[in-house]
């Protein structure tokens, strides 16, 4: 089955730690995105990538980093510089601009 | 900069009644517009999109949306609501005239359908 896989589903982080959220797609899509969703709120764009080895900051990139070494993978690192990382993180991909985005099932990150 | 507004945090309707979830947008170029639905602790599922052509687009689960260029709106509608339609709905826009590929979402509207 083609799709987007995010792992882990739940992640706990101690204060001061970096953690990496995985996002893998086998849809052969060029563009990939990371969004943050806070309770009862909308999606805010963290980073996006249109091609391998290239990515752009979204609206809330501070405290996050990404890489795009392979077309199918777009991992997100939540660094210790992100002061309020507890949220639901969603990864998405899309083949072209005029097509819909496909979403993973999300990773819920909690700081303990 | 592109943006999307969903003016209602929550919409309440009775089962069997028509429903409307509102969305307005702002982009520099041609708008590519999308509606998604989200169930608790899940990713977003695509419902429908407007790229070009007829202003009334039909999508999954009996939903439809009307593109209105003069009002910069893309409201989601359904003639007869079901309790199972209760979920969080997101409108999104991409600037079709922009070489970039950024997809911007509205804040979401929670739809509650009561039996």
PDB file of N, CA and C in Angstrom, chain B residues 1-107:
ATOM      1  N   UNK B   1       1.658  37.420   0.892  1.00  0.00           N
ATOM      2  CA  UNK B   1       1.477  36.233   1.722  1.00  0.00           C
ATOM      3  C   UNK B   1       0.065  35.693   1.536  1.00  0.00           C
ATOM      4  N   UNK B   2      -0.063  34.396   1.587  1.00  0.00           N
ATOM      5  CA  UNK B   2      -1.369  33.765   1.430  1.00  0.00           C
ATOM      6  C   UNK B   2      -1.951  33.449   2.795  1.00  0.00           C
ATOM      7  N   UNK B   3      -3.271  33.429   2.890  1.00  0.00           N
ATOM      8  CA  UNK B   3      -3.920  33.145   4.163  1.00  0.00           C
ATOM      9  C   UNK B   3      -5.293  32.558   3.945  1.00  0.00           C
ATOM     10  N   UNK B   4      -5.794  31.893   4.982  1.00  0.00           N
ATOM     11  CA  UNK B   4      -7.121  31.294   4.975  1.00  0.00           C
ATOM     12  C   UNK B   4      -7.798  31.633   6.296  1.00  0.00           C
ATOM     13  N   UNK B   5      -9.074  31.980   6.235  1.00  0.00           N
ATOM     14  CA  UNK B   5      -9.839  32.269   7.437  1.00  0.00           C
ATOM     15  C   UNK B   5     -11.063  31.369   7.506  1.00  0.00           C
ATOM     16  N   UNK B   6     -11.235  30.735   8.636  1.00  0.00           N
ATOM     17  CA  UNK B   6     -12.461  29.987   8.918  1.00  0.00           C
ATOM     18  C   UNK B   6     -13.091  30.684  10.117  1.00  0.00           C
ATOM     19  N   UNK B   7     -14.111  31.490   9.876  1.00  0.00           N
ATOM     20  CA  UNK B   7     -14.605  32.400  10.911  1.00  0.00           C
ATOM     21  C   UNK B   7     -15.320  31.740  12.071  1.00  0.00           C
ATOM     22  N   UNK B   8     -15.745  30.503  11.902  1.00  0.00           N
ATOM     23  CA  UNK B   8     -16.489  29.814  12.966  1.00  0.00           C
ATOM     24  C   UNK B   8     -15.633  28.723  13.584  1.00  0.00           C
ATOM     25  N   UNK B   9     -15.462  28.803  14.912  1.00  0.00           N
ATOM     26  CA  UNK B   9     -14.726  27.734  15.596  1.00  0.00           C
ATOM     27  C   UNK B   9     -15.547  26.447  15.603  1.00  0.00           C
ATOM     28  N   UNK B  10     -16.870  26.595  15.704  1.00  0.00           N
ATOM     29  CA  UNK B  10     -17.736  25.427  15.785  1.00  0.00           C
ATOM     30  C   UNK B  10     -19.047  25.710  15.066  1.00  0.00           C
ATOM     31  N   UNK B  11     -19.555  24.677  14.416  1.00  0.00           N
ATOM     32  CA  UNK B  11     -20.854  24.740  13.759  1.00  0.00           C
ATOM     33  C   UNK B  11     -21.689  23.588  14.305  1.00  0.00           C
ATOM     34  N   UNK B  12     -22.896  23.903  14.738  1.00  0.00           N
ATOM     35  CA  UNK B  12     -23.802  22.884  15.269  1.00  0.00           C
ATOM     36  C   UNK B  12     -25.006  22.753  14.346  1.00  0.00           C
ATOM     37  N   UNK B  13     -25.298  21.520  13.958  1.00  0.00           N
ATOM     38  CA  UNK B  13     -26.466  21.268  13.119  1.00  0.00           C
ATOM     39  C   UNK B  13     -27.166  20.000  13.597  1.00  0.00           C
ATOM     40  N   UNK B  14     -28.439  19.905  13.291  1.00  0.00           N
ATOM     41  CA  UNK B  14     -29.187  18.694  13.601  1.00  0.00           C
ATOM     42  C   UNK B  14     -29.054  17.714  12.433  1.00  0.00           C
ATOM     43  N   UNK B  15     -29.048  16.447  12.778  1.00  0.00           N
ATOM     44  CA  UNK B  15     -28.953  15.416  11.742  1.00  0.00           C
ATOM     45  C   UNK B  15     -30.093  15.582  10.744  1.00  0.00           C
ATOM     46  N   UNK B  16     -29.740  15.479   9.457  1.00  0.00           N
ATOM     47  CA  UNK B  16     -30.732  15.628   8.409  1.00  0.00           C
ATOM     48  C   UNK B  16     -30.844  17.036   7.862  1.00  0.00           C
ATOM     49  N   UNK B  17     -30.347  18.008   8.605  1.00  0.00           N
ATOM     50  CA  UNK B  17     -30.370  19.393   8.136  1.00  0.00           C
ATOM     51  C   UNK B  17     -29.154  19.685   7.252  1.00  0.00           C
ATOM     52  N   UNK B  18     -29.269  20.693   6.394  1.00  0.00           N
ATOM     53  CA  UNK B  18     -28.089  21.076   5.595  1.00  0.00           C
ATOM     54  C   UNK B  18     -27.039  21.745   6.464  1.00  0.00           C
ATOM     55  N   UNK B  19     -25.791  21.613   6.048  1.00  0.00           N
ATOM     56  CA  UNK B  19     -24.704  22.240   6.794  1.00  0.00           C
ATOM     57  C   UNK B  19     -23.835  23.076   5.861  1.00  0.00           C
ATOM     58  N   UNK B  20     -23.267  24.125   6.431  1.00  0.00           N
ATOM     59  CA  UNK B  20     -22.298  24.960   5.732  1.00  0.00           C
ATOM     60  C   UNK B  20     -21.150  25.273   6.670  1.00  0.00           C
ATOM     61  N   UNK B  21     -19.934  25.084   6.192  1.00  0.00           N
ATOM     62  CA  UNK B  21     -18.729  25.471   6.925  1.00  0.00           C
ATOM     63  C   UNK B  21     -18.010  26.507   6.062  1.00  0.00           C
ATOM     64  N   UNK B  22     -17.772  27.677   6.635  1.00  0.00           N
ATOM     65  CA  UNK B  22     -17.297  28.810   5.848  1.00  0.00           C
ATOM     66  C   UNK B  22     -15.773  28.885   5.752  1.00  0.00           C
ATOM     67  N   UNK B  23     -15.317  29.403   4.609  1.00  0.00           N
ATOM     68  CA  UNK B  23     -13.889  29.586   4.374  1.00  0.00           C
ATOM     69  C   UNK B  23     -13.686  30.759   3.422  1.00  0.00           C
ATOM     70  N   UNK B  24     -12.798  31.672   3.787  1.00  0.00           N
ATOM     71  CA  UNK B  24     -12.367  32.726   2.870  1.00  0.00           C
ATOM     72  C   UNK B  24     -10.856  32.681   2.772  1.00  0.00           C
ATOM     73  N   UNK B  25     -10.317  33.170   1.656  1.00  0.00           N
ATOM     74  CA  UNK B  25      -8.890  33.021   1.397  1.00  0.00           C
ATOM     75  C   UNK B  25      -8.313  34.304   0.826  1.00  0.00           C
ATOM     76  N   UNK B  26      -6.988  34.348   0.814  1.00  0.00           N
ATOM     77  CA  UNK B  26      -6.275  35.459   0.189  1.00  0.00           C
ATOM     78  C   UNK B  26      -4.995  34.923  -0.421  1.00  0.00           C
ATOM     79  N   UNK B  27      -4.845  35.099  -1.752  1.00  0.00           N
ATOM     80  CA  UNK B  27      -3.612  34.736  -2.455  1.00  0.00           C
ATOM     81  C   UNK B  27      -3.344  35.770  -3.535  1.00  0.00           C
ATOM     82  N   UNK B  28      -2.108  35.817  -3.994  1.00  0.00           N
ATOM     83  CA  UNK B  28      -1.754  36.766  -5.042  1.00  0.00           C
ATOM     84  C   UNK B  28      -2.173  36.275  -6.417  1.00  0.00           C
ATOM     85  N   UNK B  29      -1.969  34.995  -6.669  1.00  0.00           N
ATOM     86  CA  UNK B  29      -2.261  34.419  -7.972  1.00  0.00           C
ATOM     87  C   UNK B  29      -3.574  33.660  -7.967  1.00  0.00           C
ATOM     88  N   UNK B  30      -3.661  32.675  -8.834  1.00  0.00           N
ATOM     89  CA  UNK B  30      -4.870  31.858  -8.884  1.00  0.00           C
ATOM     90  C   UNK B  30      -4.933  30.926  -7.680  1.00  0.00           C
ATOM     91  N   UNK B  31      -6.093  30.849  -7.046  1.00  0.00           N
ATOM     92  CA  UNK B  31      -6.180  29.999  -5.847  1.00  0.00           C
ATOM     93  C   UNK B  31      -6.423  28.532  -6.178  1.00  0.00           C
ATOM     94  N   UNK B  32      -5.657  27.663  -5.553  1.00  0.00           N
ATOM     95  CA  UNK B  32      -5.965  26.243  -5.536  1.00  0.00           C
ATOM     96  C   UNK B  32      -6.503  25.976  -4.132  1.00  0.00           C
ATOM     97  N   UNK B  33      -7.737  25.509  -4.033  1.00  0.00           N
ATOM     98  CA  UNK B  33      -8.427  25.424  -2.750  1.00  0.00           C
ATOM     99  C   UNK B  33      -8.776  23.993  -2.408  1.00  0.00           C
ATOM    100  N   UNK B  34      -8.686  23.658  -1.139  1.00  0.00           N
ATOM    101  CA  UNK B  34      -8.873  22.285  -0.676  1.00  0.00           C
ATOM    102  C   UNK B  34      -9.670  22.276   0.626  1.00  0.00           C
ATOM    103  N   UNK B  35     -10.438  21.189   0.836  1.00  0.00           N
ATOM    104  CA  UNK B  35     -11.061  20.906   2.120  1.00  0.00           C
ATOM    105  C   UNK B  35     -10.595  19.541   2.604  1.00  0.00           C
ATOM    106  N   UNK B  36     -10.291  19.491   3.919  1.00  0.00           N
ATOM    107  CA  UNK B  36      -9.873  18.264   4.579  1.00  0.00           C
ATOM    108  C   UNK B  36     -10.722  18.057   5.825  1.00  0.00           C
ATOM    109  N   UNK B  37     -10.802  16.792   6.267  1.00  0.00           N
ATOM    110  CA  UNK B  37     -11.480  16.461   7.514  1.00  0.00           C
ATOM    111  C   UNK B  37     -10.497  15.711   8.410  1.00  0.00           C
ATOM    112  N   UNK B  38     -10.611  15.968   9.712  1.00  0.00           N
ATOM    113  CA  UNK B  38      -9.736  15.291  10.677  1.00  0.00           C
ATOM    114  C   UNK B  38     -10.569  14.707  11.803  1.00  0.00           C
ATOM    115  N   UNK B  39     -10.377  13.400  12.050  1.00  0.00           N
ATOM    116  CA  UNK B  39     -10.976  12.737  13.190  1.00  0.00           C
ATOM    117  C   UNK B  39      -9.956  12.710  14.324  1.00  0.00           C
ATOM    118  N   UNK B  40     -10.391  12.532  15.564  1.00  0.00           N
ATOM    119  CA  UNK B  40      -9.486  12.652  16.712  1.00  0.00           C
ATOM    120  C   UNK B  40      -8.219  11.814  16.592  1.00  0.00           C
ATOM    121  N   UNK B  41      -7.104  12.463  16.867  1.00  0.00           N
ATOM    122  CA  UNK B  41      -5.782  11.813  16.885  1.00  0.00           C
ATOM    123  C   UNK B  41      -5.422  11.142  15.566  1.00  0.00           C
ATOM    124  N   UNK B  42      -5.901  11.670  14.472  1.00  0.00           N
ATOM    125  CA  UNK B  42      -5.606  11.131  13.149  1.00  0.00           C
ATOM    126  C   UNK B  42      -5.071  12.233  12.253  1.00  0.00           C
ATOM    127  N   UNK B  43      -4.527  11.803  11.108  1.00  0.00           N
ATOM    128  CA  UNK B  43      -4.120  12.768  10.094  1.00  0.00           C
ATOM    129  C   UNK B  43      -5.326  13.332   9.366  1.00  0.00           C
ATOM    130  N   UNK B  44      -5.056  14.196   8.392  1.00  0.00           N
ATOM    131  CA  UNK B  44      -6.135  14.819   7.633  1.00  0.00           C
ATOM    132  C   UNK B  44      -6.493  13.957   6.418  1.00  0.00           C
ATOM    133  N   UNK B  45      -7.797  13.928   6.137  1.00  0.00           N
ATOM    134  CA  UNK B  45      -8.272  13.209   4.951  1.00  0.00           C
ATOM    135  C   UNK B  45      -8.811  14.222   3.948  1.00  0.00           C
ATOM    136  N   UNK B  46      -8.453  14.053   2.707  1.00  0.00           N
ATOM    137  CA  UNK B  46      -8.880  14.946   1.640  1.00  0.00           C
ATOM    138  C   UNK B  46     -10.359  14.752   1.323  1.00  0.00           C
ATOM    139  N   UNK B  47     -11.097  15.869   1.165  1.00  0.00           N
ATOM    140  CA  UNK B  47     -12.510  15.814   0.805  1.00  0.00           C
ATOM    141  C   UNK B  47     -12.750  16.244  -0.642  1.00  0.00           C
ATOM    142  N   UNK B  48     -12.224  17.416  -1.001  1.00  0.00           N
ATOM    143  CA  UNK B  48     -12.451  17.935  -2.344  1.00  0.00           C
ATOM    144  C   UNK B  48     -11.507  19.089  -2.623  1.00  0.00           C
ATOM    145  N   UNK B  49     -11.460  19.488  -3.907  1.00  0.00           N
ATOM    146  CA  UNK B  49     -10.579  20.584  -4.289  1.00  0.00           C
ATOM    147  C   UNK B  49     -11.184  21.377  -5.444  1.00  0.00           C
ATOM    148  N   UNK B  50     -10.759  22.640  -5.525  1.00  0.00           N
ATOM    149  CA  UNK B  50     -11.054  23.485  -6.683  1.00  0.00           C
ATOM    150  C   UNK B  50      -9.730  23.935  -7.278  1.00  0.00           C
ATOM    151  N   UNK B  51      -9.553  23.641  -8.561  1.00  0.00           N
ATOM    152  CA  UNK B  51      -8.358  24.106  -9.268  1.00  0.00           C
ATOM    153  C   UNK B  51      -8.789  25.073 -10.378  1.00  0.00           C
ATOM    154  N   UNK B  52      -9.725  24.635 -11.194  1.00  0.00           N
ATOM    155  CA  UNK B  52     -10.265  25.450 -12.267  1.00  0.00           C
ATOM    156  C   UNK B  52     -11.572  24.814 -12.715  1.00  0.00           C
ATOM    157  N   UNK B  53     -12.357  25.547 -13.535  1.00  0.00           N
ATOM    158  CA  UNK B  53     -13.582  24.949 -14.063  1.00  0.00           C
ATOM    159  C   UNK B  53     -14.812  25.346 -13.283  1.00  0.00           C
ATOM    160  N   UNK B  54     -15.742  24.402 -13.146  1.00  0.00           N
ATOM    161  CA  UNK B  54     -17.020  24.679 -12.482  1.00  0.00           C
ATOM    162  C   UNK B  54     -16.808  25.183 -11.067  1.00  0.00           C
ATOM    163  N   UNK B  55     -17.596  26.175 -10.694  1.00  0.00           N
ATOM    164  CA  UNK B  55     -17.439  26.738  -9.354  1.00  0.00           C
ATOM    165  C   UNK B  55     -17.950  25.808  -8.268  1.00  0.00           C
ATOM    166  N   UNK B  56     -18.843  24.902  -8.619  1.00  0.00           N
ATOM    167  CA  UNK B  56     -19.362  23.942  -7.651  1.00  0.00           C
ATOM    168  C   UNK B  56     -18.616  22.624  -7.837  1.00  0.00           C
ATOM    169  N   UNK B  57     -17.911  22.221  -6.803  1.00  0.00           N
ATOM    170  CA  UNK B  57     -17.160  20.972  -6.877  1.00  0.00           C
ATOM    171  C   UNK B  57     -17.750  19.971  -5.904  1.00  0.00           C
ATOM    172  N   UNK B  58     -17.767  18.727  -6.320  1.00  0.00           N
ATOM    173  CA  UNK B  58     -18.306  17.661  -5.479  1.00  0.00           C
ATOM    174  C   UNK B  58     -17.169  16.775  -5.005  1.00  0.00           C
ATOM    175  N   UNK B  59     -17.311  16.292  -3.766  1.00  0.00           N
ATOM    176  CA  UNK B  59     -16.238  15.493  -3.207  1.00  0.00           C
ATOM    177  C   UNK B  59     -16.752  14.247  -2.520  1.00  0.00           C
ATOM    178  N   UNK B  60     -15.959  13.788  -1.567  1.00  0.00           N
ATOM    179  CA  UNK B  60     -16.251  12.546  -0.859  1.00  0.00           C
ATOM    180  C   UNK B  60     -17.389  12.726   0.132  1.00  0.00           C
ATOM    181  N   UNK B  61     -18.060  11.627   0.441  1.00  0.00           N
ATOM    182  CA  UNK B  61     -19.072  11.532   1.503  1.00  0.00           C
ATOM    183  C   UNK B  61     -20.229  12.514   1.311  1.00  0.00           C
ATOM    184  N   UNK B  62     -20.524  12.910   0.075  1.00  0.00           N
ATOM    185  CA  UNK B  62     -21.648  13.788  -0.194  1.00  0.00           C
ATOM    186  C   UNK B  62     -21.371  15.264   0.009  1.00  0.00           C
ATOM    187  N   UNK B  63     -20.128  15.622   0.309  1.00  0.00           N
ATOM    188  CA  UNK B  63     -19.782  17.033   0.484  1.00  0.00           C
ATOM    189  C   UNK B  63     -19.567  17.716  -0.858  1.00  0.00           C
ATOM    190  N   UNK B  64     -19.833  19.015  -0.869  1.00  0.00           N
ATOM    191  CA  UNK B  64     -19.566  19.856  -2.021  1.00  0.00           C
ATOM    192  C   UNK B  64     -19.120  21.216  -1.539  1.00  0.00           C
ATOM    193  N   UNK B  65     -18.519  21.981  -2.429  1.00  0.00           N
ATOM    194  CA  UNK B  65     -18.071  23.324  -2.064  1.00  0.00           C
ATOM    195  C   UNK B  65     -18.233  24.242  -3.261  1.00  0.00           C
ATOM    196  N   UNK B  66     -18.518  25.501  -2.952  1.00  0.00           N
ATOM    197  CA  UNK B  66     -18.727  26.480  -4.009  1.00  0.00           C
ATOM    198  C   UNK B  66     -17.636  27.532  -3.991  1.00  0.00           C
ATOM    199  N   UNK B  67     -16.945  27.667  -5.095  1.00  0.00           N
ATOM    200  CA  UNK B  67     -15.907  28.676  -5.245  1.00  0.00           C
ATOM    201  C   UNK B  67     -16.562  29.981  -5.703  1.00  0.00           C
ATOM    202  N   UNK B  68     -16.285  31.054  -4.970  1.00  0.00           N
ATOM    203  CA  UNK B  68     -16.819  32.368  -5.323  1.00  0.00           C
ATOM    204  C   UNK B  68     -15.645  33.340  -5.395  1.00  0.00           C
ATOM    205  N   UNK B  69     -15.242  33.661  -6.617  1.00  0.00           N
ATOM    206  CA  UNK B  69     -14.046  34.481  -6.795  1.00  0.00           C
ATOM    207  C   UNK B  69     -14.232  35.899  -6.263  1.00  0.00           C
ATOM    208  N   UNK B  70     -15.402  36.483  -6.493  1.00  0.00           N
ATOM    209  CA  UNK B  70     -15.621  37.870  -6.078  1.00  0.00           C
ATOM    210  C   UNK B  70     -15.627  38.010  -4.557  1.00  0.00           C
ATOM    211  N   UNK B  71     -16.098  36.992  -3.875  1.00  0.00           N
ATOM    212  CA  UNK B  71     -16.123  37.022  -2.414  1.00  0.00           C
ATOM    213  C   UNK B  71     -14.927  36.304  -1.803  1.00  0.00           C
ATOM    214  N   UNK B  72     -14.046  35.804  -2.638  1.00  0.00           N
ATOM    215  CA  UNK B  72     -12.865  35.012  -2.204  1.00  0.00           C
ATOM    216  C   UNK B  72     -13.274  33.989  -1.156  1.00  0.00           C
ATOM    217  N   UNK B  73     -14.306  33.220  -1.481  1.00  0.00           N
ATOM    218  CA  UNK B  73     -14.802  32.228  -0.529  1.00  0.00           C
ATOM    219  C   UNK B  73     -14.841  30.843  -1.151  1.00  0.00           C
ATOM    220  N   UNK B  74     -14.857  29.843  -0.295  1.00  0.00           N
ATOM    221  CA  UNK B  74     -14.895  28.445  -0.728  1.00  0.00           C
ATOM    222  C   UNK B  74     -15.594  27.664   0.382  1.00  0.00           C
ATOM    223  N   UNK B  75     -16.891  27.885   0.528  1.00  0.00           N
ATOM    224  CA  UNK B  75     -17.647  27.289   1.627  1.00  0.00           C
ATOM    225  C   UNK B  75     -17.960  25.819   1.359  1.00  0.00           C
ATOM    226  N   UNK B  76     -17.852  25.020   2.391  1.00  0.00           N
ATOM    227  CA  UNK B  76     -18.147  23.585   2.323  1.00  0.00           C
ATOM    228  C   UNK B  76     -19.617  23.373   2.675  1.00  0.00           C
ATOM    229  N   UNK B  77     -20.288  22.496   1.923  1.00  0.00           N
ATOM    230  CA  UNK B  77     -21.713  22.275   2.145  1.00  0.00           C
ATOM    231  C   UNK B  77     -22.054  20.797   2.035  1.00  0.00           C
ATOM    232  N   UNK B  78     -23.189  20.468   2.675  1.00  0.00           N
ATOM    233  CA  UNK B  78     -23.740  19.130   2.530  1.00  0.00           C
ATOM    234  C   UNK B  78     -25.245  19.249   2.716  1.00  0.00           C
ATOM    235  N   UNK B  79     -26.040  18.669   1.834  1.00  0.00           N
ATOM    236  CA  UNK B  79     -27.500  18.852   1.897  1.00  0.00           C
ATOM    237  C   UNK B  79     -28.142  18.259   3.151  1.00  0.00           C
ATOM    238  N   UNK B  80     -27.588  17.145   3.644  1.00  0.00           N
ATOM    239  CA  UNK B  80     -28.198  16.466   4.777  1.00  0.00           C
ATOM    240  C   UNK B  80     -27.094  15.897   5.677  1.00  0.00           C
ATOM    241  N   UNK B  81     -26.951  16.481   6.860  1.00  0.00           N
ATOM    242  CA  UNK B  81     -25.843  16.101   7.744  1.00  0.00           C
ATOM    243  C   UNK B  81     -26.106  14.765   8.437  1.00  0.00           C
ATOM    244  N   UNK B  82     -25.008  14.057   8.693  1.00  0.00           N
ATOM    245  CA  UNK B  82     -25.038  12.812   9.451  1.00  0.00           C
ATOM    246  C   UNK B  82     -24.266  12.994  10.753  1.00  0.00           C
ATOM    247  N   UNK B  83     -24.645  12.233  11.767  1.00  0.00           N
ATOM    248  CA  UNK B  83     -23.907  12.290  13.025  1.00  0.00           C
ATOM    249  C   UNK B  83     -22.434  11.945  12.791  1.00  0.00           C
ATOM    250  N   UNK B  84     -22.176  11.046  11.880  1.00  0.00           N
ATOM    251  CA  UNK B  84     -20.809  10.624  11.579  1.00  0.00           C
ATOM    252  C   UNK B  84     -19.994  11.705  10.873  1.00  0.00           C
ATOM    253  N   UNK B  85     -20.631  12.790  10.457  1.00  0.00           N
ATOM    254  CA  UNK B  85     -19.894  13.921   9.864  1.00  0.00           C
ATOM    255  C   UNK B  85     -19.216  14.765  10.937  1.00  0.00           C
ATOM    256  N   UNK B  86     -19.534  14.538  12.190  1.00  0.00           N
ATOM    257  CA  UNK B  86     -18.931  15.303  13.280  1.00  0.00           C
ATOM    258  C   UNK B  86     -17.417  15.100  13.287  1.00  0.00           C
ATOM    259  N   UNK B  87     -16.705  16.185  13.121  1.00  0.00           N
ATOM    260  CA  UNK B  87     -15.239  16.132  13.013  1.00  0.00           C
ATOM    261  C   UNK B  87     -14.714  17.557  12.915  1.00  0.00           C
ATOM    262  N   UNK B  88     -13.403  17.664  12.718  1.00  0.00           N
ATOM    263  CA  UNK B  88     -12.746  18.955  12.539  1.00  0.00           C
ATOM    264  C   UNK B  88     -12.461  19.139  11.049  1.00  0.00           C
ATOM    265  N   UNK B  89     -12.861  20.271  10.501  1.00  0.00           N
ATOM    266  CA  UNK B  89     -12.738  20.519   9.065  1.00  0.00           C
ATOM    267  C   UNK B  89     -11.770  21.670   8.807  1.00  0.00           C
ATOM    268  N   UNK B  90     -10.896  21.455   7.837  1.00  0.00           N
ATOM    269  CA  UNK B  90      -9.894  22.458   7.494  1.00  0.00           C
ATOM    270  C   UNK B  90     -10.000  22.847   6.027  1.00  0.00           C
ATOM    271  N   UNK B  91      -9.923  24.141   5.792  1.00  0.00           N
ATOM    272  CA  UNK B  91      -9.813  24.692   4.448  1.00  0.00           C
ATOM    273  C   UNK B  91      -8.348  25.043   4.218  1.00  0.00           C
ATOM    274  N   UNK B  92      -7.862  24.871   2.986  1.00  0.00           N
ATOM    275  CA  UNK B  92      -6.461  25.166   2.686  1.00  0.00           C
ATOM    276  C   UNK B  92      -6.342  25.804   1.313  1.00  0.00           C
ATOM    277  N   UNK B  93      -5.289  26.584   1.119  1.00  0.00           N
ATOM    278  CA  UNK B  93      -5.063  27.268  -0.159  1.00  0.00           C
ATOM    279  C   UNK B  93      -3.606  27.183  -0.561  1.00  0.00           C
ATOM    280  N   UNK B  94      -3.408  27.088  -1.853  1.00  0.00           N
ATOM    281  CA  UNK B  94      -2.064  27.182  -2.439  1.00  0.00           C
ATOM    282  C   UNK B  94      -2.145  28.205  -3.559  1.00  0.00           C
ATOM    283  N   UNK B  95      -1.107  29.002  -3.719  1.00  0.00           N
ATOM    284  CA  UNK B  95      -1.087  30.028  -4.762  1.00  0.00           C
ATOM    285  C   UNK B  95      -0.650  29.393  -6.072  1.00  0.00           C
ATOM    286  N   UNK B  96      -1.586  29.237  -7.004  1.00  0.00           N
ATOM    287  CA  UNK B  96      -1.285  28.602  -8.274  1.00  0.00           C
ATOM    288  C   UNK B  96      -0.354  29.393  -9.153  1.00  0.00           C
ATOM    289  N   UNK B  97      -0.192  30.679  -8.861  1.00  0.00           N
ATOM    290  CA  UNK B  97       0.709  31.498  -9.659  1.00  0.00           C
ATOM    291  C   UNK B  97       2.092  31.619  -9.067  1.00  0.00           C
ATOM    292  N   UNK B  98       2.318  30.931  -7.988  1.00  0.00           N
ATOM    293  CA  UNK B  98       3.590  31.033  -7.288  1.00  0.00           C
ATOM    294  C   UNK B  98       4.414  29.783  -7.531  1.00  0.00           C
ATOM    295  N   UNK B  99       5.681  29.964  -7.850  1.00  0.00           N
ATOM    296  CA  UNK B  99       6.528  28.801  -8.096  1.00  0.00           C
ATOM    297  C   UNK B  99       6.749  27.993  -6.834  1.00  0.00           C
ATOM    298  N   UNK B 100       6.520  28.598  -5.690  1.00  0.00           N
ATOM    299  CA  UNK B 100       6.649  27.861  -4.452  1.00  0.00           C
ATOM    300  C   UNK B 100       5.511  26.884  -4.275  1.00  0.00           C
ATOM    301  N   UNK B 101       5.567  26.082  -3.264  1.00  0.00           N
ATOM    302  CA  UNK B 101       4.598  25.007  -3.121  1.00  0.00           C
ATOM    303  C   UNK B 101       3.955  25.014  -1.741  1.00  0.00           C
ATOM    304  N   UNK B 102       3.950  26.182  -1.084  1.00  0.00           N
ATOM    305  CA  UNK B 102       3.471  26.247   0.273  1.00  0.00           C
ATOM    306  C   UNK B 102       1.963  26.083   0.325  1.00  0.00           C
ATOM    307  N   UNK B 103       1.499  25.254   1.232  1.00  0.00           N
ATOM    308  CA  UNK B 103       0.083  24.999   1.439  1.00  0.00           C
ATOM    309  C   UNK B 103      -0.296  25.577   2.803  1.00  0.00           C
ATOM    310  N   UNK B 104      -1.235  26.503   2.810  1.00  0.00           N
ATOM    311  CA  UNK B 104      -1.624  27.190   4.041  1.00  0.00           C
ATOM    312  C   UNK B 104      -3.015  26.765   4.465  1.00  0.00           C
ATOM    313  N   UNK B 105      -3.170  26.467   5.768  1.00  0.00           N
ATOM    314  CA  UNK B 105      -4.439  25.999   6.306  1.00  0.00           C
ATOM    315  C   UNK B 105      -5.114  27.073   7.144  1.00  0.00           C
ATOM    316  N   UNK B 106      -6.429  26.985   7.203  1.00  0.00           N
ATOM    317  CA  UNK B 106      -7.198  27.788   8.135  1.00  0.00           C
ATOM    318  C   UNK B 106      -7.135  27.175   9.524  1.00  0.00           C
ATOM    319  N   UNK B 107      -7.759  27.854  10.480  1.00  0.00           N
ATOM    320  CA  UNK B 107      -7.686  27.418  11.863  1.00  0.00           C
ATOM    321  C   UNK B 107      -8.569  26.228  12.207  1.00  0.00           C
TER     322      UNK B 107
END
